[in-house]
Short mmCIF file of C-alpha atoms in Angstrom, two decimals:
data_model
loop_
_atom_site.label_atom_id
_atom_site.label_comp_id
_atom_site.label_asym_id
_atom_site.label_seq_id
_atom_site.Cartn_x
_atom_site.Cartn_y
_atom_site.Cartn_z
CA MET A 13 58.05 -24.05 22.43
CA HIS A 14 54.84 -26.26 22.33
CA LEU A 15 51.44 -24.34 23.21
CA PRO A 16 48.74 -26.70 25.27
CA THR A 17 46.18 -28.02 23.46
CA ARG A 18 43.47 -25.96 25.14
CA LEU A 19 45.29 -22.68 24.60
CA LEU A 20 46.06 -23.54 20.81
CA THR A 21 42.47 -24.73 19.97
CA PRO A 22 40.73 -21.17 20.23
CA PHE A 23 43.74 -19.74 18.01
CA ILE A 24 42.96 -21.96 15.42
CA LEU A 25 39.04 -21.77 15.74
CA GLY A 26 39.74 -18.33 15.15
CA LEU A 27 42.21 -18.61 12.32
CA PRO A 28 39.59 -17.84 9.48
CA LEU A 29 38.12 -14.70 10.73
CA LEU A 30 41.75 -13.68 10.98
CA LEU A 31 42.48 -14.13 7.60
CA SER A 32 39.10 -12.82 6.47
CA GLY A 33 40.15 -9.60 8.45
CA CYS A 34 43.73 -9.68 6.89
CA GLN A 35 42.01 -9.76 3.35
CA SER A 36 39.77 -7.21 4.36
CA THR A 37 42.47 -4.83 5.38
CA MET A 38 44.57 -5.89 2.19
CA GLN A 39 41.41 -4.53 -0.14
CA ARG A 40 40.96 -1.31 1.66
CA ILE A 41 44.97 -0.81 1.44
CA ALA A 42 44.65 -1.55 -2.44
CA ASP A 43 41.58 0.72 -2.52
CA CYS A 44 43.68 3.38 -1.18
CA LYS A 45 46.59 3.05 -3.41
CA ALA A 46 44.03 3.63 -6.28
CA GLY A 47 42.70 6.93 -4.76
CA ASP A 48 39.32 6.52 -5.77
CA TRP A 49 37.11 7.69 -3.21
CA ARG A 50 33.89 7.25 -4.45
CA VAL A 51 34.49 3.53 -4.69
CA ILE A 52 36.04 3.58 -0.88
CA GLY A 53 33.03 5.63 0.04
CA GLN A 54 30.57 2.93 -1.75
CA LYS A 55 32.18 0.10 0.04
CA ASP A 56 31.84 1.60 3.77
CA GLY A 57 28.10 2.29 2.91
CA ALA A 58 27.27 -1.02 1.18
CA ALA A 59 29.38 -2.85 4.25
CA GLY A 60 26.65 -0.94 6.63
CA GLU A 61 29.37 1.48 8.08
CA LYS A 62 28.95 5.24 9.01
CA ALA A 63 30.30 7.71 6.70
CA ASP A 64 33.62 8.48 8.12
CA TYR A 65 35.94 10.15 5.72
CA ALA A 66 38.31 11.74 8.12
CA GLU A 67 38.95 8.07 9.62
CA ARG A 68 39.27 6.70 5.73
CA LYS A 69 41.59 9.40 4.91
CA GLN A 70 43.89 8.90 7.96
CA PHE A 71 43.80 4.99 7.24
CA CYS A 72 45.02 5.87 3.69
CA GLU A 73 47.78 8.52 4.23
CA GLY A 74 50.26 5.45 5.15
CA TYR A 75 50.13 3.87 1.69
CA ASP A 76 51.22 6.00 -0.38
CA SER A 77 47.33 6.82 -1.87
CA LYS A 78 46.76 8.85 -4.87
CA THR A 79 43.95 11.13 -4.84
CA ALA A 80 41.40 10.86 -7.92
CA GLY A 81 39.23 14.33 -8.35
CA ALA A 82 39.09 17.71 -7.10
CA ASP A 83 37.32 16.61 -3.74
CA PRO A 84 37.66 13.58 -2.36
CA ALA A 85 35.39 13.75 0.68
CA ALA A 86 32.46 14.82 -1.59
CA ALA A 87 33.36 11.89 -3.78
CA TYR A 88 33.75 9.96 -0.55
CA THR A 89 30.15 11.27 0.65
CA ALA A 90 28.65 10.79 -2.62
CA GLY A 91 29.74 7.01 -3.22
CA TRP A 92 28.80 6.11 0.70
CA ALA A 93 25.24 7.54 -0.10
CA GLN A 94 25.05 4.91 -2.81
CA GLY A 95 26.29 2.22 -0.74
CA ASN A 96 24.24 2.77 2.04
CA TRP A 97 21.28 2.52 -0.44
CA ASP A 98 22.85 -0.49 -1.64
CA PHE A 99 22.82 -2.10 1.70
CA TRP A 100 19.31 -1.37 2.54
CA PHE A 101 17.82 -2.06 -0.79
CA ALA A 102 19.49 -5.92 -0.99
CA ARG A 103 18.08 -6.45 2.23
CA GLY A 104 14.67 -5.16 1.34
CA ALA A 105 14.89 -7.32 -2.10
CA THR A 106 15.58 -10.32 -0.15
CA ASP A 107 12.71 -9.98 2.41
CA GLY A 108 10.50 -9.32 -0.89
CA ARG A 109 11.73 -12.62 -2.73
CA ALA A 110 10.93 -14.35 0.64
CA ALA A 111 7.56 -13.40 1.09
CA LYS A 112 8.09 -10.89 4.05
CA THR A 113 6.07 -8.10 4.85
CA ILE A 114 7.59 -4.61 4.44
CA SER A 115 7.41 -3.95 8.31
CA SER A 116 10.37 -6.57 8.10
CA TYR A 117 12.90 -3.30 8.28
CA ASP A 118 12.25 -2.59 11.80
CA GLN A 119 13.59 -6.11 12.69
CA HIS A 120 16.73 -5.03 10.64
CA LEU A 121 17.18 -2.06 12.44
CA ALA A 122 17.09 -4.21 15.71
CA SER A 123 19.62 -6.72 14.40
CA GLU A 124 23.12 -7.26 15.99
CA GLU A 125 24.77 -6.23 12.83
CA VAL A 126 23.14 -3.02 12.49
CA ARG A 127 23.60 -2.47 15.58
CA LYS A 128 26.99 -3.16 16.32
CA LYS A 129 28.16 -0.94 13.29
CA GLU A 130 25.60 1.53 14.02
CA THR A 131 24.19 1.66 10.24
CA PRO A 132 22.44 4.90 9.32
CA HIS A 133 18.72 3.80 8.70
CA GLY A 134 17.70 3.95 4.89
CA LYS A 135 14.00 2.89 4.77
CA PRO A 136 13.29 4.17 1.44
CA ALA A 137 15.92 2.05 0.04
CA TYR A 138 14.38 -0.92 1.88
CA GLU A 139 11.21 0.01 0.85
CA ALA A 140 12.27 0.27 -3.10
CA GLY A 141 13.96 -3.04 -2.57
CA TRP A 142 11.23 -4.70 -0.85
CA MET A 143 8.68 -3.62 -4.35
CA GLN A 144 11.46 -5.29 -6.48
CA GLY A 145 11.73 -8.64 -4.41
CA ASN A 146 7.97 -8.62 -4.45
CA THR A 147 7.44 -8.63 -7.96
CA ASP A 148 10.25 -10.98 -8.10
CA TYR A 149 8.17 -13.22 -6.07
CA TRP A 150 5.09 -13.08 -7.70
CA ASN A 151 6.52 -13.68 -11.40
CA GLY A 152 8.05 -16.80 -9.71
CA VAL A 153 4.46 -17.94 -8.62
CA GLY A 154 3.07 -16.93 -11.93
CA LYS A 155 5.94 -18.71 -13.64
CA ARG A 156 5.06 -22.04 -11.51
CA LYS A 157 1.55 -21.72 -12.10
CA GLY A 158 1.76 -21.32 -15.49
CA ALA A 159 3.96 -24.01 -16.21
CA GLU A 160 1.66 -26.18 -14.38
CA GLY A 161 -1.15 -25.47 -16.74
CA GLN A 162 -3.15 -23.38 -14.87
CA PRO A 163 -5.37 -20.65 -16.49
CA LEU A 164 -4.25 -16.98 -16.03
CA THR A 165 -7.56 -16.48 -13.46
CA ALA A 166 -5.11 -18.54 -11.03
CA LYS A 167 -4.00 -15.17 -10.29
CA GLU A 168 -7.27 -14.52 -8.16
CA GLU A 169 -6.44 -16.94 -5.49
CA SER A 170 -2.78 -15.63 -5.47
CA ARG A 171 -4.25 -12.33 -4.76
CA GLY A 172 -6.38 -13.76 -1.79
CA GLN A 173 -3.09 -15.34 -0.58
CA ALA A 174 -1.47 -12.01 -0.45
CA GLU A 175 -4.25 -10.68 1.63
CA ALA A 176 -3.89 -13.28 3.73
CA MET A 177 0.02 -12.64 4.31
CA HIS A 178 -0.53 -9.19 4.46
CA ILE A 179 1.67 -8.62 1.96
CA ARG A 180 1.41 -6.61 -1.72
CA PHE A 181 -0.12 -8.46 -4.38
CA ASP A 182 2.14 -7.21 -8.06
CA GLU A 183 -0.69 -8.33 -10.59
CA ALA A 184 1.77 -7.26 -13.18
CA GLY A 185 4.74 -9.34 -12.02
CA PHE A 186 2.54 -12.48 -11.71
CA THR A 187 0.83 -12.32 -15.14
CA ALA A 188 4.56 -11.93 -16.70
CA GLY A 189 5.92 -14.92 -14.94
CA TRP A 190 2.34 -16.94 -15.87
CA GLN A 191 3.10 -16.04 -19.40
CA THR A 192 6.62 -17.22 -19.41
CA GLY A 193 5.28 -20.54 -17.40
CA ASN A 194 2.31 -20.76 -19.95
CA HIS A 195 5.12 -21.08 -22.72
CA THR A 196 6.76 -23.47 -20.75
CA PHE A 197 3.95 -25.94 -20.47
CA TRP A 198 3.56 -25.88 -24.11
CA SER A 199 6.84 -26.46 -25.02
CA ASP A 200 6.95 -29.42 -22.12
CA ALA A 201 3.75 -30.71 -23.95
CA GLY A 202 5.27 -30.81 -27.52
CA PHE A 203 8.70 -32.14 -26.27
CA SER A 204 7.06 -34.98 -24.46
CA ASP A 205 4.20 -35.97 -27.62
CA ALA A 206 7.41 -35.83 -30.00
CA ARG A 207 9.94 -38.08 -27.70
CA SER A 208 6.74 -40.49 -27.16
CA GLY A 209 6.05 -40.73 -31.13
CA VAL A 210 2.92 -38.80 -30.50
CA PRO A 211 1.94 -37.35 -33.86
CA ASP A 212 1.47 -33.28 -33.70
CA ARG A 213 -2.36 -33.35 -34.26
CA GLU A 214 -2.46 -34.50 -30.45
CA LEU A 215 -2.24 -30.64 -30.57
CA ALA A 216 -5.91 -30.12 -31.54
CA ALA A 217 -7.00 -32.28 -28.37
CA ARG A 218 -5.00 -30.58 -25.86
CA ALA A 219 -5.93 -27.28 -27.14
CA ALA A 220 -9.39 -27.87 -26.80
CA LYS A 221 -8.89 -29.56 -23.30
CA ALA A 222 -6.80 -25.99 -22.50
CA LYS A 223 -9.64 -23.73 -24.05
CA ALA A 224 -12.64 -25.67 -21.99
CA ALA A 225 -10.18 -25.04 -18.79
CA GLY A 226 -9.51 -21.56 -19.82
CA VAL A 227 -5.89 -21.61 -20.38
CA GLN A 228 -4.04 -19.78 -23.20
CA VAL A 229 -2.99 -21.97 -26.07
CA ARG A 230 0.24 -21.30 -27.47
CA GLU A 231 0.58 -23.39 -30.51
CA ASP A 232 3.83 -21.71 -31.78
CA ALA A 233 5.73 -23.07 -28.73
CA TYR A 234 4.34 -26.47 -28.68
CA ARG A 235 5.16 -27.01 -32.59
CA ALA A 236 8.75 -25.50 -32.00
CA ALA A 237 9.54 -27.95 -29.59
CA TRP A 238 7.57 -31.06 -31.45
CA ASN A 239 9.52 -30.28 -34.79
CA ALA A 240 12.84 -30.19 -32.72
CA GLU A 241 12.28 -33.44 -30.54
CA ILE A 242 10.77 -35.29 -33.36
CA VAL A 243 14.33 -35.49 -35.10
CA ASN A 244 15.56 -37.46 -31.96
CA TYR A 245 12.76 -39.57 -31.75
CA TRP A 246 13.74 -41.00 -35.43
CA LYS A 247 17.35 -41.25 -34.81
CA ASN A 248 16.85 -42.89 -31.15
CA LEU A 249 14.81 -45.27 -33.51
CA GLY A 250 17.27 -45.91 -35.77
CA THR A 251 19.89 -46.53 -33.15
CA GLN A 252 17.77 -49.11 -31.34
CA ASP A 253 16.76 -50.74 -34.36
CA ALA A 254 20.36 -51.28 -35.94
CA THR A 255 20.77 -53.78 -32.94
CA SER A 256 17.46 -55.07 -32.63
CA GLY A 257 16.66 -56.43 -35.81
CA LYS A 258 14.06 -54.20 -36.60
CA GLU A 259 13.83 -52.70 -40.10
CA PHE A 260 12.51 -49.01 -41.59
CA THR A 261 9.59 -50.25 -43.44
CA GLN A 262 8.06 -51.85 -40.02
CA ARG A 263 8.77 -48.47 -38.29
CA LYS A 264 7.25 -46.36 -41.74
CA ALA A 265 4.18 -48.31 -41.58
CA GLU A 266 3.72 -47.83 -37.83
CA ALA A 267 4.14 -44.08 -38.30
CA ASN A 268 1.88 -43.77 -41.33
CA GLN A 269 -0.78 -45.79 -39.52
CA ARG A 270 -0.67 -43.39 -36.41
CA GLY A 271 -0.29 -40.28 -38.53
CA LEU A 272 3.35 -39.35 -37.37
CA LYS A 273 5.51 -37.59 -39.60
CA VAL A 274 8.45 -39.59 -40.83
CA LEU A 275 11.86 -38.81 -41.14
CA GLU A 276 13.56 -41.52 -42.99
CA THR A 277 17.18 -39.52 -43.41
CA GLU A 278 17.57 -38.78 -40.17
CA TYR A 279 16.77 -42.35 -39.19
CA ARG A 280 19.09 -43.91 -41.50
CA GLN A 281 22.07 -41.66 -40.75
CA ALA A 282 21.45 -42.89 -36.88
CA TRP A 283 21.05 -46.41 -37.97
CA GLU A 284 24.10 -46.33 -40.37
CA LYS A 285 26.52 -44.73 -37.47
CA ARG A 286 25.29 -47.34 -34.84
CA LEU A 287 26.21 -50.10 -37.09
CA ALA A 288 29.18 -48.54 -37.69
CA GLU A 289 30.23 -48.66 -34.43
CA TYR A 290 28.83 -52.38 -34.03
CA TRP A 291 31.06 -53.62 -36.55
CA THR A 292 34.10 -51.73 -35.00
CA GLN A 293 33.67 -52.71 -31.62
CA ALA A 294 33.13 -56.43 -32.93
CA GLY A 295 36.69 -56.17 -34.92
CA HIS A 296 38.25 -54.36 -31.79
CA ASP A 297 36.62 -57.20 -29.66
CA ASP A 298 37.99 -60.24 -31.83
CA GLY A 299 41.14 -58.49 -32.52
CA TYR A 300 42.43 -59.37 -28.77
CA GLY A 301 43.48 -63.26 -29.16
CA LYS A 302 40.77 -64.18 -31.44
CA PRO A 303 41.02 -65.22 -34.89
CA PHE A 304 39.55 -63.23 -37.55
CA MET A 305 35.46 -63.89 -37.56
CA LEU A 306 33.96 -61.35 -39.84
CA ASP A 307 32.24 -64.22 -41.87
CA GLN A 308 30.88 -66.25 -39.02
CA ARG A 309 29.81 -62.90 -37.89
CA MET A 310 27.95 -61.91 -40.79
CA ALA A 311 26.12 -65.25 -40.97
CA ASN A 312 24.74 -64.85 -37.30
CA ALA A 313 24.01 -61.03 -37.80
CA PRO A 314 20.15 -62.34 -38.49
CA ARG A 315 20.37 -64.22 -35.23
CA ASP A 316 22.02 -61.53 -33.41
CA GLY A 317 19.36 -58.93 -34.67
CA VAL A 318 22.03 -56.63 -36.19
CA PHE A 319 22.62 -55.58 -40.18
CA VAL A 320 25.30 -55.86 -42.49
CA ILE A 321 25.94 -52.65 -44.49
CA VAL A 322 28.37 -51.82 -47.11
CA ARG A 323 31.12 -50.99 -44.71
CA THR A 324 30.99 -53.94 -42.58
CA ARG A 325 34.04 -55.44 -43.82
CA GLU A 326 36.32 -52.67 -43.95
CA LEU A 327 35.66 -51.39 -40.28
CA TYR A 328 35.86 -55.05 -38.87
CA THR A 329 39.15 -55.41 -40.78
CA GLN A 330 40.71 -52.34 -39.42
CA ALA A 331 39.54 -52.37 -35.71
CA TRP A 332 40.56 -56.37 -35.74
CA GLN A 333 43.65 -55.52 -37.43
CA ALA A 334 44.68 -52.91 -35.23
CA ARG A 335 43.81 -54.70 -32.19
CA ASN A 336 45.91 -57.98 -33.33
CA ALA A 337 48.81 -55.82 -33.55
CA GLN A 338 48.56 -54.84 -29.85
CA TYR A 339 48.11 -58.27 -29.06
CA CYS A 340 50.70 -60.22 -31.20
CA ASN A 341 53.31 -57.78 -29.56
CA PRO A 342 56.64 -59.03 -27.84
CA ASP A 343 55.74 -57.02 -24.87
CA ASN A 344 52.34 -58.46 -24.79
CA ALA A 345 53.69 -61.89 -25.04
CA PHE A 346 56.72 -60.93 -22.07
CA ASP A 347 53.28 -59.93 -20.10
CA PHE A 348 51.28 -63.10 -20.51
CA GLY A 349 54.51 -65.02 -19.63
CA ARG A 350 55.03 -63.23 -16.57
CA ARG A 351 51.36 -63.83 -15.25
CA GLY A 352 51.56 -67.34 -16.30
CA GLU A 353 48.75 -67.30 -18.48
CA PRO A 354 48.54 -68.64 -22.17
CA MET A 355 48.58 -66.69 -25.08
CA ALA A 356 46.79 -67.50 -28.44
CA ILE A 357 50.00 -67.13 -30.36
CA ASP A 358 48.27 -68.92 -33.24
CA VAL A 359 46.25 -65.79 -34.24
CA CYS A 360 49.40 -63.83 -34.90
CA ALA A 361 51.21 -63.67 -38.07
CA ALA A 362 53.38 -66.77 -38.66
CA PRO A 363 56.64 -64.94 -39.29
CA ILE A 364 56.41 -63.57 -35.65
CA GLN A 365 55.04 -66.63 -33.72
CA ASN A 366 58.20 -68.15 -32.61
CA GLN A 367 59.25 -64.53 -31.45
CA LEU A 368 56.51 -64.14 -29.66
CA LYS A 369 56.83 -67.93 -27.74
CA ARG A 370 60.26 -66.77 -26.81
CA ALA A 371 58.93 -63.96 -25.64
CA MET A 372 56.47 -65.88 -23.27
CA ILE A 373 59.05 -67.72 -22.30
CA SER A 374 61.34 -65.15 -21.54
CA GLY A 375 58.69 -63.95 -19.25
CA ARG A 376 58.15 -66.82 -17.12
CA ASP A 377 62.27 -66.78 -16.68
CA TYR A 378 61.90 -63.23 -15.63
CA GLU A 379 59.24 -63.87 -12.91
CA ILE A 380 61.67 -66.81 -11.57
CA ALA A 381 64.66 -64.36 -11.86
CA ALA A 382 62.84 -61.63 -10.24
CA ALA A 383 61.96 -63.80 -7.15
CA ARG A 384 65.46 -65.02 -6.88
CA TYR A 385 66.49 -61.36 -7.32
CA ASN A 386 64.13 -60.41 -4.30
CA GLU A 387 65.16 -63.47 -1.88
CA ALA A 388 68.72 -62.15 -2.72
CA VAL A 389 68.10 -58.46 -1.87
CA SER A 390 65.97 -59.61 1.13
CA ARG A 391 68.72 -61.67 2.47
CA ALA A 392 71.40 -59.00 1.77
CA ASP A 393 69.17 -56.08 3.91
CA ASP A 394 68.93 -58.79 6.63
CA LEU A 395 72.69 -59.09 6.90
CA ALA A 396 73.25 -55.89 6.45
CA HIS A 397 70.94 -55.29 9.76
CA ARG A 398 72.66 -58.07 11.65
CA LEU A 399 76.34 -56.39 10.64
CA HIS A 400 75.35 -53.19 11.73
CA ASP A 401 73.72 -54.37 15.11
CA GLY A 402 77.13 -56.65 15.34
CA ARG A 403 79.39 -53.34 14.70
CA LYS A 404 77.45 -51.55 17.34
CA ARG A 405 78.06 -54.54 20.14
CA LEU A 406 81.59 -54.81 19.24
CA ASP A 407 82.38 -51.06 19.70
CA ARG A 408 80.54 -51.39 23.11
CA LEU A 409 82.52 -54.15 24.01
CA GLU A 410 85.92 -52.26 23.09
CA ARG A 411 84.97 -49.35 25.08
CA GLU A 412 84.10 -51.45 28.15
CA ILE A 413 87.51 -52.77 27.84
CA ARG A 414 89.46 -50.12 27.57
CA SER A 415 87.44 -48.39 30.42
CA GLU A 416 88.02 -51.36 32.71
CA GLN A 417 91.62 -51.23 31.76
CA GLU A 418 92.16 -47.62 32.44
CA ARG A 419 90.94 -47.97 35.85
CA LYS A 420 93.20 -46.57 38.46
CA ASP A 421 91.53 -48.67 41.08
CA ARG A 422 91.40 -51.90 39.43
CA PRO A 423 92.46 -54.64 41.24
CA ASN A 424 94.84 -57.03 40.05
CA ASN A 425 93.44 -60.60 40.56
CA GLU A 426 92.06 -63.87 39.59
CA GLU A 427 88.47 -62.54 39.15
CA THR A 428 89.61 -59.32 37.18
CA ALA A 429 91.73 -61.94 34.67
CA LYS A 430 88.65 -64.00 34.39
CA GLN A 431 86.75 -61.28 33.15
CA ASP A 432 89.45 -59.85 31.13
CA ARG A 433 89.67 -63.42 29.39
CA ARG A 434 85.56 -63.28 29.14
CA ARG A 435 85.80 -60.01 27.21
CA ASP A 436 88.77 -61.30 24.94
CA ARG A 437 86.82 -64.33 24.16
CA GLU A 438 83.59 -62.39 23.29
CA ARG A 439 85.76 -59.81 21.01
CA ARG A 440 87.18 -62.94 19.37
CA ASP A 441 83.73 -63.91 18.70
CA LEU A 442 82.30 -60.79 17.40
CA LEU A 443 85.07 -60.29 14.80
CA ASP A 444 84.98 -63.86 13.58
CA TYR A 445 80.66 -63.07 13.31
CA LEU A 446 81.20 -59.68 11.75
CA SER A 447 83.95 -61.34 9.07
CA ASP A 448 81.39 -64.29 8.46
CA THR A 449 78.43 -61.87 8.14
CA ASP A 450 80.60 -59.54 5.83
CA GLN A 451 81.21 -62.57 3.66
CA HIS A 452 77.70 -63.45 3.06
CA LEU A 453 76.64 -59.99 2.88
CA HIS A 454 78.83 -59.64 0.01
CA GLU A 455 77.55 -63.08 -1.37
CA ALA A 456 74.05 -61.80 -1.22
CA ASN A 457 74.61 -58.68 -3.18
CA ARG A 458 76.73 -60.58 -5.93
CA TRP A 459 73.62 -62.92 -6.13
CA ALA A 460 71.33 -60.27 -6.26
CA ASP A 461 73.71 -58.60 -9.03
CA ARG A 462 73.58 -61.65 -11.22
CA HIS A 463 69.67 -61.86 -11.07
CA ARG A 464 69.37 -58.22 -11.70
CA ARG A 465 71.51 -58.41 -15.01
CA GLU A 466 69.70 -61.83 -16.02
CA MET A 467 66.34 -59.83 -15.93
CA GLU A 468 67.70 -56.96 -17.37
CA ARG A 469 68.92 -59.53 -20.36
CA LEU A 470 65.71 -61.63 -20.59
CA ARG A 471 63.75 -57.94 -21.09
CA ARG A 472 65.98 -57.31 -23.64
CA ASP A 473 66.01 -60.14 -25.48
CA ILE A 474 62.66 -60.56 -26.02
CA TYR A 475 63.07 -58.21 -29.22
CA LEU A 476 65.70 -60.39 -31.02
CA ASN A 477 64.70 -62.21 -34.10
#
């Protein structure tokens, strides 16, 4: 049965709500089976439901519920009280963090959710939550102002904003947030200076400006961040210089001139690591179809802005040999032949060059055989369709002949005899056509099978020496 779309659409749109309700019911059943009435009551209260132990007890009786504790009604009531507190506390905290006035409680009382569920009032819980949310709000404001490098006296501006907004100003929350933000401000300054290669003596100038503006100075935060990031500064320089032609002596002289701490070990480790990667990649790139060009690359290293290290020959050679082995592979040569692309066989070892040449020729011949195979398969498919259609026409014609011959009122005259001769001739033509088509189909299948075997042989023979 097919439902009309206009009837089916509301059902589809309501399906998520239906599933949500099912999941809620399943959870309630699971809670019943667990038998913890304090948890059951707490969940009802947190959902804004009224306390109704009798209804929950009746619901749970059909699900083999267990009862934990001596007085389930008392446990339910205690749990519900906690849940109801949580319900109102959460809404108060949300409003407090959004800088709403505490009088927003009345809006919640008038909301559809509360009216529909007839949620019992909970103003003390709401006010407690709002106070916590208000503290969080001012803590966030203080944190932002501290991170912006503003002095603690900025709290007076925030106090005025609180009065204008008709909300409580939490000085302790603002101050705690400002202290965190102030620490972030100095950490960011130390990080930024070190990343830019600015000496840590810059702290003195920063501190003087900060004190003049009434901002607390956190030298410990600045230096911890600067000391951590200066390591990365020298590592980054080493990585850059390895392939840009610059040397450590130049970097050291520049740093000494600026009074910047020099970390030679970290620089050289990064420099060495980058050059190891460079020579490995060079060998990898050359290994695929190019000759062994290490000496040429080493000679051109100054022009290319790179350095030759102790492990250059080892790293390049290992990478080149591994990549060359992948290139000089019969399967790879076969694929080159299939694509009709030239292959630099002369970079491969002499003993396998003839095998690779044969593999390339086999790949080329494979594509020719594959094209012929596909042509034969396509022809066989076409003939099979024709044979199928012809047999259907023959079946219809033979049924027509039998039906005509079995007619009781069939007249015996020249006209019916002419029709019989026409049908008989058509039947003979169809039989001849089907015979020829069947013969051509068998021939096409034989050619397809022959080309397939040829393709298999060509693929197999690439491994013959």
